[in-house]
Amino acid sequence: MAATIADYKVGDVYGHWTIIGPAEKYRSGSKRVTCRCRCGKEKILMLTSIATGKSTQCTSCANQRTRASRVGMKFNGLEVIDTANN
C-alpha cells in the first residue's frame, strides 16, 4: 500500500530522517516531505522512500559510515587505522 501524507506527522522519525514539513508534490503526483538528517542536512524526499526504508540517511552520513567500516582493513599492505575528518 502506498504511503499518504495522512500517515505522517511533522516530528516523525524514520532512520536518521525527521520530517520537518510538507513539500511540493513530485511531477508524477507523488507526495514529498522536507526532512532533516540527524547531522543537520535537509532534503526533500518522497514519502514512499522513507516509508519503505529506501532512504534512511543523507549521503554524508552514509559515506562517513562506509569510511568508518574500513578501519582495520588492509589495502596494498597498508592498514586503515583511523578516518580523516573532512
C-alpha positions as semicolon CSV with decimal commas, in nm:
position;residue;x (nm);y (nm);z (nm)
1;M;0,000;0,000;0,000
2;A;0,135;0,345;-0,089
3;A;0,216;0,592;0,186
4;T;-0,001;0,902;0,218
5;I;0,060;1,235;0,385
6;A;-0,213;1,149;0,637
7;D;0,006;0,864;0,766
8;Y;0,290;1,101;0,857
9;K;0,327;1,389;1,100
10;V;0,589;1,659;1,149
11;G;0,839;1,522;1,400
12;D;0,809;1,157;1,293
13;V;1,150;0,989;1,270
14;Y;1,247;0,729;1,007
15;G;1,606;0,610;1,027
16;H;1,815;0,926;1,063
17;W;1,545;1,142;0,898
18;T;1,299;1,360;1,090
19;I;1,002;1,502;0,899
20;I;1,001;1,881;0,937
21;G;0,722;1,973;0,694
22;P;0,539;1,910;0,367
23;A;0,692;1,981;0,025
24;E;0,554;2,025;-0,326
25;K;0,427;1,713;-0,495
26;Y;0,656;1,543;-0,747
27;R;0,571;1,571;-1,119
28;S;0,400;1,232;-1,109
29;G;0,186;1,343;-0,814
30;S;0,387;1,152;-0,553
31;K;0,377;1,319;-0,214
32;R;0,701;1,456;-0,070
33;V;0,815;1,595;0,264
34;T;1,108;1,803;0,384
35;C;1,329;1,602;0,618
36;R;1,633;1,677;0,835
37;C;1,906;1,417;0,888
38;R;2,050;1,384;1,237
39;C;2,366;1,559;1,108
40;G;2,153;1,867;1,023
41;K;2,134;1,833;0,643
42;E;1,787;1,895;0,498
43;K;1,644;1,724;0,191
44;I;1,309;1,683;0,016
45;L;1,216;1,315;-0,005
46;M;0,926;1,112;-0,142
47;L;0,713;0,960;0,133
48;T;0,745;0,615;-0,021
49;S;1,128;0,636;0,010
50;I;1,123;0,692;0,384
51;A;0,823;0,466;0,449
52;T;0,985;0,168;0,278
53;G;1,331;0,234;0,425
54;K;1,486;0,304;0,085
55;S;1,625;0,630;0,226
56;T;1,740;0,617;0,589
57;Q;2,010;0,886;0,598
58;C;2,182;1,153;0,390
59;T;2,477;1,072;0,166
60;S;2,720;1,245;0,402
61;C;2,622;1,014;0,689
62;A;2,627;0,709;0,460
63;N;2,978;0,796;0,335
64;Q;3,101;0,853;0,690
65;R;2,968;0,512;0,793
66;T;3,143;0,350;0,495
67;R;3,475;0,513;0,584
68;A;3,444;0,404;0,947
69;S;3,373;0,044;0,842
70;R;3,712;0,030;0,664
71;V;3,914;0,078;0,986
72;G;4,125;-0,235;1,033
73;M;4,119;-0,334;0,666
74;K;4,438;-0,365;0,462
75;F;4,494;-0,221;0,115
76;N;4,821;-0,298;-0,069
77;G;4,990;-0,381;0,261
78;L;4,869;-0,066;0,437
79;E;4,621;-0,088;0,725
80;V;4,349;0,170;0,784
81;I;4,385;0,283;1,147
82;D;4,150;0,585;1,158
83;T;3,927;0,802;0,939
84;A;4,003;1,159;0,837
85;N;3,751;1,433;0,913
86;N;3,692;1,649;0,606
